[in-house]
GROMACS .gro file of N, CA, C and O in nm:
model
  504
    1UNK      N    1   0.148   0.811  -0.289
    1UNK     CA    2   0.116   0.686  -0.358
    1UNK      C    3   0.241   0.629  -0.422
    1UNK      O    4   0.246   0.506  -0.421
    2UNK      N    5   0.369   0.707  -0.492
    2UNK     CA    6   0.435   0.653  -0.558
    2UNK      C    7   0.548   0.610  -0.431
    2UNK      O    8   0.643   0.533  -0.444
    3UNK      N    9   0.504   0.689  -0.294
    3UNK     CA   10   0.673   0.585  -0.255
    3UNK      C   11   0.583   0.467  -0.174
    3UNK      O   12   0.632   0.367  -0.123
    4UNK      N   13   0.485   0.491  -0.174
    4UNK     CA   14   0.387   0.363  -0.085
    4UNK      C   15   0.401   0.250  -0.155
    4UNK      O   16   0.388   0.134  -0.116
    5UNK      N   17   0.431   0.297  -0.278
    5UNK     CA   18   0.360   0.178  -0.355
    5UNK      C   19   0.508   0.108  -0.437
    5UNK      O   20   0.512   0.012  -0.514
    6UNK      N   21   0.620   0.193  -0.389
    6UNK     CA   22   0.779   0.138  -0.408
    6UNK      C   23   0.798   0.084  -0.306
    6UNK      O   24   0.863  -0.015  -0.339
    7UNK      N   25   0.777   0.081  -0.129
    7UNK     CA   26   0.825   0.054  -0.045
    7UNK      C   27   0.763  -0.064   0.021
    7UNK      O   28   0.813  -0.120   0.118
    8UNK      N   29   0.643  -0.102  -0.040
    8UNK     CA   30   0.526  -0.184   0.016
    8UNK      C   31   0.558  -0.356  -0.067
    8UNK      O   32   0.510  -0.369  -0.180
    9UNK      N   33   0.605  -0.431  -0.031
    9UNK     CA   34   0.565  -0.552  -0.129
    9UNK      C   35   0.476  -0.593  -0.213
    9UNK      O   36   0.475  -0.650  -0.322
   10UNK      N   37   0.391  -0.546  -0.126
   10UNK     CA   38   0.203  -0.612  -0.138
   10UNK      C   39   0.165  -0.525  -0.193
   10UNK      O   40   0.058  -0.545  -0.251
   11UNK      N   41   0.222  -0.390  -0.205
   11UNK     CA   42   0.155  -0.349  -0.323
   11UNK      C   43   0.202  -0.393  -0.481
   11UNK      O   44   0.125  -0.370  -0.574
   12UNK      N   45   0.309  -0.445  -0.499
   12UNK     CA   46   0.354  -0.458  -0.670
   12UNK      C   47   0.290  -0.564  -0.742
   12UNK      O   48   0.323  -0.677  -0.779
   13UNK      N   49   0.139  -0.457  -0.755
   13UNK     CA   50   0.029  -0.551  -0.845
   13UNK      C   51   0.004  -0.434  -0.944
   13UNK      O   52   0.001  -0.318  -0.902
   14UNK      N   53  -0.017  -0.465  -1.085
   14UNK     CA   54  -0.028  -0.409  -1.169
   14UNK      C   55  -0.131  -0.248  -1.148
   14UNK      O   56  -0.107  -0.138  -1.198
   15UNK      N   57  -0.263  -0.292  -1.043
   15UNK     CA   58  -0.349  -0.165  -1.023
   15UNK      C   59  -0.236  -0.095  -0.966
   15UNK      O   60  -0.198  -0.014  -1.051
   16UNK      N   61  -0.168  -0.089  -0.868
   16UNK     CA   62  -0.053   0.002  -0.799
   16UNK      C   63   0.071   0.048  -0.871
   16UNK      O   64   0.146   0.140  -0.839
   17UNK      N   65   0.080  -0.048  -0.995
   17UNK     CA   66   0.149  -0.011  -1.083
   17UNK      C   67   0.105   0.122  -1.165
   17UNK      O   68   0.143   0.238  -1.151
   18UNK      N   69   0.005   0.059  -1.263
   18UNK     CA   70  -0.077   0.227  -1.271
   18UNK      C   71  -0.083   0.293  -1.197
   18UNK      O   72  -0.030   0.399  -1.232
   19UNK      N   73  -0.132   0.300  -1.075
   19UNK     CA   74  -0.196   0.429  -0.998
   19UNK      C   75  -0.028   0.528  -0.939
   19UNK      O   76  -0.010   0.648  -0.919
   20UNK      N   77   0.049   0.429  -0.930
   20UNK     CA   78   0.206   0.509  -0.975
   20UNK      C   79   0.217   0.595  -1.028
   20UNK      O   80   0.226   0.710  -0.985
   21UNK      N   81   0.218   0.529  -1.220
   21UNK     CA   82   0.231   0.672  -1.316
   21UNK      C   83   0.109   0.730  -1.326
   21UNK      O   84   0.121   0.814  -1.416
   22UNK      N   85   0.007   0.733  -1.288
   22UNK     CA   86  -0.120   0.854  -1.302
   22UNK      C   87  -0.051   0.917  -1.178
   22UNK      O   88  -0.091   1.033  -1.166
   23UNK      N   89   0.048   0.880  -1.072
   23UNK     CA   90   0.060   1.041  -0.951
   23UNK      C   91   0.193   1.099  -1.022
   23UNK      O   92   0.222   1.218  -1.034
   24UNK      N   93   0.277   0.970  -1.071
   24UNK     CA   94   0.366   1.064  -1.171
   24UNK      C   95   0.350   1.173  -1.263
   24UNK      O   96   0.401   1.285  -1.258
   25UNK      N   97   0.252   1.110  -1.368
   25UNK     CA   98   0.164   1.194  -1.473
   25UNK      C   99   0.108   1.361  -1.385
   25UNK      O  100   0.138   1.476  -1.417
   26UNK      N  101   0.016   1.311  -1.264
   26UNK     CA  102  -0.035   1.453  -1.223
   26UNK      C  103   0.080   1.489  -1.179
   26UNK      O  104   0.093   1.586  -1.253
   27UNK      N  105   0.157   1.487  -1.129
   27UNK     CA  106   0.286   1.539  -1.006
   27UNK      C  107   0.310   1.631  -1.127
   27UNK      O  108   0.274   1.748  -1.120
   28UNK      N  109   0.382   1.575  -1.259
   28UNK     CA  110   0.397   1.658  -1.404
   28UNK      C  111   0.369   1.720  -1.442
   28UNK      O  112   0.438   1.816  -1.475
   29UNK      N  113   0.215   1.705  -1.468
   29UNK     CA  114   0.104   1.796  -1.517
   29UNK      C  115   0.091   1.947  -1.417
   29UNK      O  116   0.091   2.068  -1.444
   30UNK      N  117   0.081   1.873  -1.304
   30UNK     CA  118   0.063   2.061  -1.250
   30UNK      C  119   0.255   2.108  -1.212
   30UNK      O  120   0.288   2.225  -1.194
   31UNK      N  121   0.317   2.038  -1.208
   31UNK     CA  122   0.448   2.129  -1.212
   31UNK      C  123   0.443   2.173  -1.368
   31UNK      O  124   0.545   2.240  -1.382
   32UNK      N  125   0.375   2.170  -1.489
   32UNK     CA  126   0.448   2.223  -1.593
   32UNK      C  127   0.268   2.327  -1.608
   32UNK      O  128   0.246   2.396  -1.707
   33UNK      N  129   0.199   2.318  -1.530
   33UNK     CA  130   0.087   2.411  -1.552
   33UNK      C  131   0.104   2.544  -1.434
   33UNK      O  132   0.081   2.664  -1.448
   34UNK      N  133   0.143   2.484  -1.344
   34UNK     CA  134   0.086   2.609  -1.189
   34UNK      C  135   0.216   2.699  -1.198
   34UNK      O  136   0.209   2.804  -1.136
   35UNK      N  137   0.350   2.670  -1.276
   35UNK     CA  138   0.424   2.807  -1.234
   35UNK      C  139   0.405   2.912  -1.360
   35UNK      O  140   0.437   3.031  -1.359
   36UNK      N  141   0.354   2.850  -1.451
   36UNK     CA  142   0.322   2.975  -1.533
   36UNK      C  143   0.178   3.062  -1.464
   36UNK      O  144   0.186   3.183  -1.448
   37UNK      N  145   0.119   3.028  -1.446
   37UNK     CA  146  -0.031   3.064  -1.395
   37UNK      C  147   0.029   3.161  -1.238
   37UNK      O  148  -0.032   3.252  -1.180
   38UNK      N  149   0.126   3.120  -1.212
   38UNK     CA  150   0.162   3.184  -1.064
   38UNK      C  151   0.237   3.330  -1.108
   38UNK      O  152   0.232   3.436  -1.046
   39UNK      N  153   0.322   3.299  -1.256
   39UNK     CA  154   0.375   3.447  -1.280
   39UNK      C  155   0.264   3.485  -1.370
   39UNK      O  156   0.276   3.597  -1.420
   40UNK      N  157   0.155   3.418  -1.401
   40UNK     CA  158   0.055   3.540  -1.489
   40UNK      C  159  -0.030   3.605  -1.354
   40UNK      O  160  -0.096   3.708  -1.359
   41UNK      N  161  -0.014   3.532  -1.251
   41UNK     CA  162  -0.144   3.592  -1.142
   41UNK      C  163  -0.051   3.698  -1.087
   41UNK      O  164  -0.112   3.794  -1.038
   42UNK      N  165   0.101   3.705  -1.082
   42UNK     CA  166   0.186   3.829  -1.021
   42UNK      C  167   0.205   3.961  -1.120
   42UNK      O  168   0.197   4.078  -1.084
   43UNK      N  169   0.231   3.915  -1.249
   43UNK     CA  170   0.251   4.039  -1.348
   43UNK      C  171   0.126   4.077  -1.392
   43UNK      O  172   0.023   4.010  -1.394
   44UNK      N  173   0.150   4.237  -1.441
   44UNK     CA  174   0.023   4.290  -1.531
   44UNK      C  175   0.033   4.285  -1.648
   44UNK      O  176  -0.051   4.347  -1.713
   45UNK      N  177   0.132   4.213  -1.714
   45UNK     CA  178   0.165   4.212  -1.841
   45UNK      C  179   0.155   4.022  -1.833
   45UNK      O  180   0.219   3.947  -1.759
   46UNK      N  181   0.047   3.987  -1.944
   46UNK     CA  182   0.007   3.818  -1.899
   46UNK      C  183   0.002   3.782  -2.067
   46UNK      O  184  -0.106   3.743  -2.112
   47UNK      N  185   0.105   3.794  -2.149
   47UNK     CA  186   0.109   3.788  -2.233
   47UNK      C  187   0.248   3.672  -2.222
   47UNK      O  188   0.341   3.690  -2.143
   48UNK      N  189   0.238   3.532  -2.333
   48UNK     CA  190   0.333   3.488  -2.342
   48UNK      C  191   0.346   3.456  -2.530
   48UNK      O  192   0.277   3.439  -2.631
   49UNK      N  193   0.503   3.463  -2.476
   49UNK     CA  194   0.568   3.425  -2.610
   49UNK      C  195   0.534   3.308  -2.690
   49UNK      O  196   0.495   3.207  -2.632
   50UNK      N  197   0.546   3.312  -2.835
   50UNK     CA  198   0.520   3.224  -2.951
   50UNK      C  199   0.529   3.116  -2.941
   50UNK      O  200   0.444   3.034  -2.978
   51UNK      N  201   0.680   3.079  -2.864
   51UNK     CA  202   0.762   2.975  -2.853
   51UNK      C  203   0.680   2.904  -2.729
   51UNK      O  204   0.638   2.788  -2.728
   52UNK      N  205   0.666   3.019  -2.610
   52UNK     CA  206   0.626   2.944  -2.490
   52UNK      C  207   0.489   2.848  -2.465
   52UNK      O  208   0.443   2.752  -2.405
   53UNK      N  209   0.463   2.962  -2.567
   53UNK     CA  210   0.270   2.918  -2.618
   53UNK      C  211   0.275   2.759  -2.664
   53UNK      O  212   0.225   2.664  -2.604
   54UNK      N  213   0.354   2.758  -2.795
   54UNK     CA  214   0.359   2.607  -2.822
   54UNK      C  215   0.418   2.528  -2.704
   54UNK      O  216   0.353   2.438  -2.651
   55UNK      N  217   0.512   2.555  -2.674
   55UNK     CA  218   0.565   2.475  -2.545
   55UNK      C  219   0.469   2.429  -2.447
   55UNK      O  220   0.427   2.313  -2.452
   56UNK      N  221   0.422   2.526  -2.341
   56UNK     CA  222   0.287   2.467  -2.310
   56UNK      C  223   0.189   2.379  -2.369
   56UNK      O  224   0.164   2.271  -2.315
   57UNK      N  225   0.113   2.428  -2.505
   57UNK     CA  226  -0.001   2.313  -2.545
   57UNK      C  227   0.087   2.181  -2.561
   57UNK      O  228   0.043   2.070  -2.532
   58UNK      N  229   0.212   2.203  -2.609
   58UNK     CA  230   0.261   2.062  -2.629
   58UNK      C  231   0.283   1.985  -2.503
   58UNK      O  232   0.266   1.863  -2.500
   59UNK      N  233   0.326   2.066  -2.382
   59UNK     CA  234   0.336   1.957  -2.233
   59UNK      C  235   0.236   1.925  -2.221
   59UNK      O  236   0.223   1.807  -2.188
   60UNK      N  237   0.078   2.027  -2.247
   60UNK     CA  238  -0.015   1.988  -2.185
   60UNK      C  239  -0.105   1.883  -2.261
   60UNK      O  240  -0.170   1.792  -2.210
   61UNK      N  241  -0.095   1.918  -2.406
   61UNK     CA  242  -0.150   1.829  -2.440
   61UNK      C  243  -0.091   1.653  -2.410
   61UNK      O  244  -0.155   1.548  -2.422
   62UNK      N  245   0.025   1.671  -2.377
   62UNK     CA  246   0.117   1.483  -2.395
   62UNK      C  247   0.049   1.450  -2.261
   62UNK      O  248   0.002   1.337  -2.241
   63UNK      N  249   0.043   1.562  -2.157
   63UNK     CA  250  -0.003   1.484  -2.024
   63UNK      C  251  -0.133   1.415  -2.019
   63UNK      O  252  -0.179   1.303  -1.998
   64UNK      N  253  -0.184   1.577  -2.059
   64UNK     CA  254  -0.311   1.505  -2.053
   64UNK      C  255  -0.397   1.391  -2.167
   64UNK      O  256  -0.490   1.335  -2.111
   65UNK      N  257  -0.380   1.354  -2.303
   65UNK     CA  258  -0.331   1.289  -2.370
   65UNK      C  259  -0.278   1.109  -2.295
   65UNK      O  260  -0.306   0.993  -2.326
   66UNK      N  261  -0.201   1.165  -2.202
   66UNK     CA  262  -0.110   1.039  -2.173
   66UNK      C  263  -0.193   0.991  -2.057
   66UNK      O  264  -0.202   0.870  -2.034
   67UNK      N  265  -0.255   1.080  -1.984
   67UNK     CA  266  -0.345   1.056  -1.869
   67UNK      C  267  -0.478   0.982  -1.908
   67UNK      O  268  -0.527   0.892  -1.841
   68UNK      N  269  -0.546   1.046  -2.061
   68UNK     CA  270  -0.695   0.947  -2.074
   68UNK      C  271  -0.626   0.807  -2.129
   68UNK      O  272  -0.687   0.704  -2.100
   69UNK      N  273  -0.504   0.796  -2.206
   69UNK     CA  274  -0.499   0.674  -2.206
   69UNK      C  275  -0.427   0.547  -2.086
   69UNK      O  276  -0.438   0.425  -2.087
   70UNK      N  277  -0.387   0.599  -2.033
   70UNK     CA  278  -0.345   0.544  -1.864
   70UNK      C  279  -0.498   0.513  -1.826
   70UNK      O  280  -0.533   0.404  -1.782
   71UNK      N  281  -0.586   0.622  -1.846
   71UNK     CA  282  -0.690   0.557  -1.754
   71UNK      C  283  -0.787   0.451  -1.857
   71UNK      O  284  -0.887   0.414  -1.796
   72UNK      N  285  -0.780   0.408  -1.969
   72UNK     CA  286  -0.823   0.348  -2.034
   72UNK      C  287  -0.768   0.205  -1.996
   72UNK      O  288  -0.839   0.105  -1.980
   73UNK      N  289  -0.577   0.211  -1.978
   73UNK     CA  290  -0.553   0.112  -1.959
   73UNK      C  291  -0.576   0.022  -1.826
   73UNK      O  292  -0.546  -0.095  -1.803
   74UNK      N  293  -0.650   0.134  -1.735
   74UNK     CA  294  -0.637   0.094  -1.587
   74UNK      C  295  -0.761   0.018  -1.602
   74UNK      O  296  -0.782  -0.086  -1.541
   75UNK      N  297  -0.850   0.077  -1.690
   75UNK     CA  298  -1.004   0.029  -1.653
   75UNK      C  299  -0.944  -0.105  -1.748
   75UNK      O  300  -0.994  -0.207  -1.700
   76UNK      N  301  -0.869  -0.135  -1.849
   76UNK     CA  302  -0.849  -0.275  -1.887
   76UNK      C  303  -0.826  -0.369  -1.762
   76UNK      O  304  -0.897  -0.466  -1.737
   77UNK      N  305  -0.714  -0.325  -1.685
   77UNK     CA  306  -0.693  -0.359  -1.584
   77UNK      C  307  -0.778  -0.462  -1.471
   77UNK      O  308  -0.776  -0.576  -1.425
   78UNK      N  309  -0.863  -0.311  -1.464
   78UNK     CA  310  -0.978  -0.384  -1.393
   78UNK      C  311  -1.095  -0.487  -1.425
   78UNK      O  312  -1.165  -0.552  -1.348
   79UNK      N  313  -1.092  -0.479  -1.578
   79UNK     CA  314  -1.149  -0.596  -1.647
   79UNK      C  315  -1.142  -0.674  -1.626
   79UNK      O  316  -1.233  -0.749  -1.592
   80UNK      N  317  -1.014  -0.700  -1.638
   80UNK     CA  318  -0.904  -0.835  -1.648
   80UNK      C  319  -0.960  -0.889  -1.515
   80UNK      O  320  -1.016  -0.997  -1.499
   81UNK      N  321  -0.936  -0.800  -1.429
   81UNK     CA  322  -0.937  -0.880  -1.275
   81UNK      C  323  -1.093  -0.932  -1.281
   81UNK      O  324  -1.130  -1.046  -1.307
   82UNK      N  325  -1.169  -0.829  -1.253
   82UNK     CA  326  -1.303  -0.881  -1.234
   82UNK      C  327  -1.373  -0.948  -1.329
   82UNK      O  328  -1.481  -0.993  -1.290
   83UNK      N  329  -1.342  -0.967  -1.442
   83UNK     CA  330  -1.382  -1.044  -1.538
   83UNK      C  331  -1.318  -1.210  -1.611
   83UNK      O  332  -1.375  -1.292  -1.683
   84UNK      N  333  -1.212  -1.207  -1.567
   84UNK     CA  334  -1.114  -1.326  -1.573
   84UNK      C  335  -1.008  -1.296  -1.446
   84UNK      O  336  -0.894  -1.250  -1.445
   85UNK      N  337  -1.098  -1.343  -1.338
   85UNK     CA  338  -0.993  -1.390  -1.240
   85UNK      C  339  -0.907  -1.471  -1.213
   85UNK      O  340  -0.836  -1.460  -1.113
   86UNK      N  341  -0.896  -1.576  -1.307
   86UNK     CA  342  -0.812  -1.753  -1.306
   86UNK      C  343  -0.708  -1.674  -1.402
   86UNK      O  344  -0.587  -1.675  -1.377
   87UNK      N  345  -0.748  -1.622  -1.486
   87UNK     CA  346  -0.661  -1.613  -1.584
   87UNK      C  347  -0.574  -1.402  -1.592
   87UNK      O  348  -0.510  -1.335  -1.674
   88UNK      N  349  -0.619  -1.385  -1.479
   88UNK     CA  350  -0.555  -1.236  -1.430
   88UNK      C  351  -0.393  -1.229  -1.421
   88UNK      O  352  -0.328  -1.129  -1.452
   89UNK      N  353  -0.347  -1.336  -1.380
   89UNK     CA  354  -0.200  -1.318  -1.375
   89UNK      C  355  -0.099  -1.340  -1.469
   89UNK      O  356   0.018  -1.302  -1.454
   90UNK      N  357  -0.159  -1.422  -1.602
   90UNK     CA  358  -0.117  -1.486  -1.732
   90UNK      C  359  -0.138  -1.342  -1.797
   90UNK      O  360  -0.037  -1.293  -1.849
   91UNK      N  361  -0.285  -1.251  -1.802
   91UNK     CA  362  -0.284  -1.164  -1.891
   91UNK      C  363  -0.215  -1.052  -1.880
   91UNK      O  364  -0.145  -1.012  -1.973
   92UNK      N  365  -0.226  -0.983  -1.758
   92UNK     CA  366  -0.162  -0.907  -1.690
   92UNK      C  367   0.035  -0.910  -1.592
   92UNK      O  368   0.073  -0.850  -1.492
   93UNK      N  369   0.111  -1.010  -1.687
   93UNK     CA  370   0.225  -0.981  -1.648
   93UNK      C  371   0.282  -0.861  -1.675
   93UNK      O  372   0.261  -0.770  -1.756
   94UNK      N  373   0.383  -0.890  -1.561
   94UNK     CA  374   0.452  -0.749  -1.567
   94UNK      C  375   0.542  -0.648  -1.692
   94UNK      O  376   0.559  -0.527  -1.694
   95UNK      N  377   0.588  -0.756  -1.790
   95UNK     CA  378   0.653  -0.730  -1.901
   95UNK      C  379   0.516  -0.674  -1.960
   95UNK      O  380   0.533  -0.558  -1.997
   96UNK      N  381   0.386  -0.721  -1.979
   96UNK     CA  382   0.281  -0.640  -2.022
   96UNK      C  383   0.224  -0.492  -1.996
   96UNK      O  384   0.179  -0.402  -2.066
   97UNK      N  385   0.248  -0.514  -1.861
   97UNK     CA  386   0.220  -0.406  -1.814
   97UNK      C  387   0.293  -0.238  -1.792
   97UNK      O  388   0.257  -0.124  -1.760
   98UNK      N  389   0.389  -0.295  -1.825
   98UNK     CA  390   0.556  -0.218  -1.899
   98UNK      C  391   0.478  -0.104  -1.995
   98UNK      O  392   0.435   0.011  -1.995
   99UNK      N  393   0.496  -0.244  -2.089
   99UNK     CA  394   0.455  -0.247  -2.286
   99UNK      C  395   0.326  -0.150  -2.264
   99UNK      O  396   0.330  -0.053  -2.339
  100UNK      N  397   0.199  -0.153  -2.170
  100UNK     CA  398   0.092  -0.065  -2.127
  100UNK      C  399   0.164   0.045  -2.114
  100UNK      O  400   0.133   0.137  -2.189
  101UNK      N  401   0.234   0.057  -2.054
  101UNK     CA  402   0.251   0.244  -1.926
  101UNK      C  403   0.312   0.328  -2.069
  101UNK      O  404   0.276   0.429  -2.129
  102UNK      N  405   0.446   0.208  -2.091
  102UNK     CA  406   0.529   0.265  -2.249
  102UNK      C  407   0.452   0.330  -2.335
  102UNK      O  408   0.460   0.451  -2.359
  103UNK      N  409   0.353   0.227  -2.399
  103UNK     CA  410   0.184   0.290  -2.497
  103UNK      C  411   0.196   0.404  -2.487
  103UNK      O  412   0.253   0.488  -2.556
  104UNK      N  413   0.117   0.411  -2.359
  104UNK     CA  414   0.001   0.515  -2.328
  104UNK      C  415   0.123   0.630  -2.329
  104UNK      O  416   0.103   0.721  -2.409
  105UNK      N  417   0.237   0.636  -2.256
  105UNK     CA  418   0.353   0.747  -2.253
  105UNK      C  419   0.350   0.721  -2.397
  105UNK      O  420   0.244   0.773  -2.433
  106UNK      N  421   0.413   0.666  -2.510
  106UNK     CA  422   0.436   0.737  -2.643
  106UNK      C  423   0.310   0.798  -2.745
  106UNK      O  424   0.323   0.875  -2.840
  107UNK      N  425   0.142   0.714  -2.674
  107UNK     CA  426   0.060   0.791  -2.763
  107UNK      C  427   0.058   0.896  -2.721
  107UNK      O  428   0.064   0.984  -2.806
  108UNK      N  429   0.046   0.946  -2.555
  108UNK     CA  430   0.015   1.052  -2.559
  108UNK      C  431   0.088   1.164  -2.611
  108UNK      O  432   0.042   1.267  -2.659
  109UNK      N  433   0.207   1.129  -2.594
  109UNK     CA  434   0.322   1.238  -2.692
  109UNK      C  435   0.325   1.216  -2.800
  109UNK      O  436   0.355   1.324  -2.852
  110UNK      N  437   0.307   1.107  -2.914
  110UNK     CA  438   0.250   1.156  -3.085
  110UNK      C  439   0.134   1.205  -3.094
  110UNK      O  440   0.115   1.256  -3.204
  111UNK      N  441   0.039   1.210  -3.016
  111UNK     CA  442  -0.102   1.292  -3.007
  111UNK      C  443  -0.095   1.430  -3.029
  111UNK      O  444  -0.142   1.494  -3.123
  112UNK      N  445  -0.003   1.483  -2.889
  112UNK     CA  446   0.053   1.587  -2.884
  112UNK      C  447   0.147   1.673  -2.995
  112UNK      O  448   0.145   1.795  -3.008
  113UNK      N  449   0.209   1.600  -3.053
  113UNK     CA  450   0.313   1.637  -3.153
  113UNK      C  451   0.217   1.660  -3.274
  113UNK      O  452   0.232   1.754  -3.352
  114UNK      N  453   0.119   1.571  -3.285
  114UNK     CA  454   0.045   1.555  -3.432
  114UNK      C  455  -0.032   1.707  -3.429
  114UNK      O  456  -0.019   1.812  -3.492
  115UNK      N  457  -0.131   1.653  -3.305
  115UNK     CA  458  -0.205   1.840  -3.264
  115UNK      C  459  -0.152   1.929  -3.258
  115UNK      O  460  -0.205   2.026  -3.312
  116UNK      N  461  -0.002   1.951  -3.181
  116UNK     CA  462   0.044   2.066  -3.205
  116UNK      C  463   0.133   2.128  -3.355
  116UNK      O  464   0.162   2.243  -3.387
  117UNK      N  465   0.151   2.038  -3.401
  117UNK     CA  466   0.193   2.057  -3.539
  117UNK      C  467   0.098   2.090  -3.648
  117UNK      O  468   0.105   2.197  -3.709
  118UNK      N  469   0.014   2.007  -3.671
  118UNK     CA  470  -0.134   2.125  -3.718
  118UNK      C  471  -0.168   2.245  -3.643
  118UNK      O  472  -0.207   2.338  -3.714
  119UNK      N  473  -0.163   2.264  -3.537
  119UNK     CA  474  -0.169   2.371  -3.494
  119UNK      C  475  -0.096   2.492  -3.593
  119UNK      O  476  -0.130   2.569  -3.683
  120UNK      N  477   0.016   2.459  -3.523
  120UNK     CA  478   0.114   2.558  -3.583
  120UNK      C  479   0.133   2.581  -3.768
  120UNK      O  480   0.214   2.664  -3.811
  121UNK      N  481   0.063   2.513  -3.843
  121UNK     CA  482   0.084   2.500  -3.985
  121UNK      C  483  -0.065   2.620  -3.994
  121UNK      O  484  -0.069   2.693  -4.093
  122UNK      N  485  -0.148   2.630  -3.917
  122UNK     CA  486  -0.262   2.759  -3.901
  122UNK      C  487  -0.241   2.852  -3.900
  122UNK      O  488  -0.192   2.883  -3.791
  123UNK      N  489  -0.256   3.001  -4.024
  123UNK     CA  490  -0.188   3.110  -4.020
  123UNK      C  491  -0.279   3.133  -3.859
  123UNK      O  492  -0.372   3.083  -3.796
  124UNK      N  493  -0.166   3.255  -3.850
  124UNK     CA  494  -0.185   3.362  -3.716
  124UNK      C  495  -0.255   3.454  -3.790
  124UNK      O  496  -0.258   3.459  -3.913
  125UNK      N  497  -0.336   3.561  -3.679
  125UNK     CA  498  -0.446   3.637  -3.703
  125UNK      C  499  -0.360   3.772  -3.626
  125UNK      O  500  -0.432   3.868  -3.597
  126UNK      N  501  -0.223   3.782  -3.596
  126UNK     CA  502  -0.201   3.890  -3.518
  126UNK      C  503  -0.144   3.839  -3.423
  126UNK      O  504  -0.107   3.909  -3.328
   0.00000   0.00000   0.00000
């Protein structure tokens, strides 16, 4: 999807714009989920470190985080179109649609930062 949708003219419409960074977003999401899971499924020792622990919830939470609001903005998206079609190309410029992807990438990472920082202010039990 992301080089279809670089190499295609007809595709550089805002839905193809999103549907871009959601294969970016997943492409992310499972490169920073499946190689830990690949050395816990090889070792017998499936224990990770303090540091790594936060590290993880914090990638995972920004992705995924960054992913429900991408798809919030997509379904705006689709509003726009099917609900104001005359006026779809005024609401939906591209400098807007920027200012969208930007959003949704910085909430989902202060989301992340906020959650995982309460997190970590929670004594440990061991």
């Amino acid at each position: 999807i992301i080089a279809l949708s670089r190499l295609d003219p007809r595709l550089y419409t805002p839905m193809y714009f999103f549907l871009c960074h959601l294969s970016f977003l997943d492409l992310c999401y499972t490169t920073s989920t499946v190689p830990q899971l690949l050395i816990n499924l090889s070792r017998l020792d499936r224990t990770i470190s303090y540091g790594g622990c936060v590290a993880q919830l914090l990638i995972s939470l920004a992705l995924g985080s960054t992913e429900a609001v991408l798809l919030v903005v997509m379904a705006f998206d689709r509003y726009a179109a099917v609900c104001r079609p005359l006026h779809y190309t005024t609401i939906m410029h591209p400098h807007f649609c920027q200012a969208l992807a930007i959003a949704s990438w910085v909430g989902g990472l202060m989301n992340s930062l906020i959650q995982t920082g309460l997190m970590m202010a929670m004594p440990l039990c061991g």
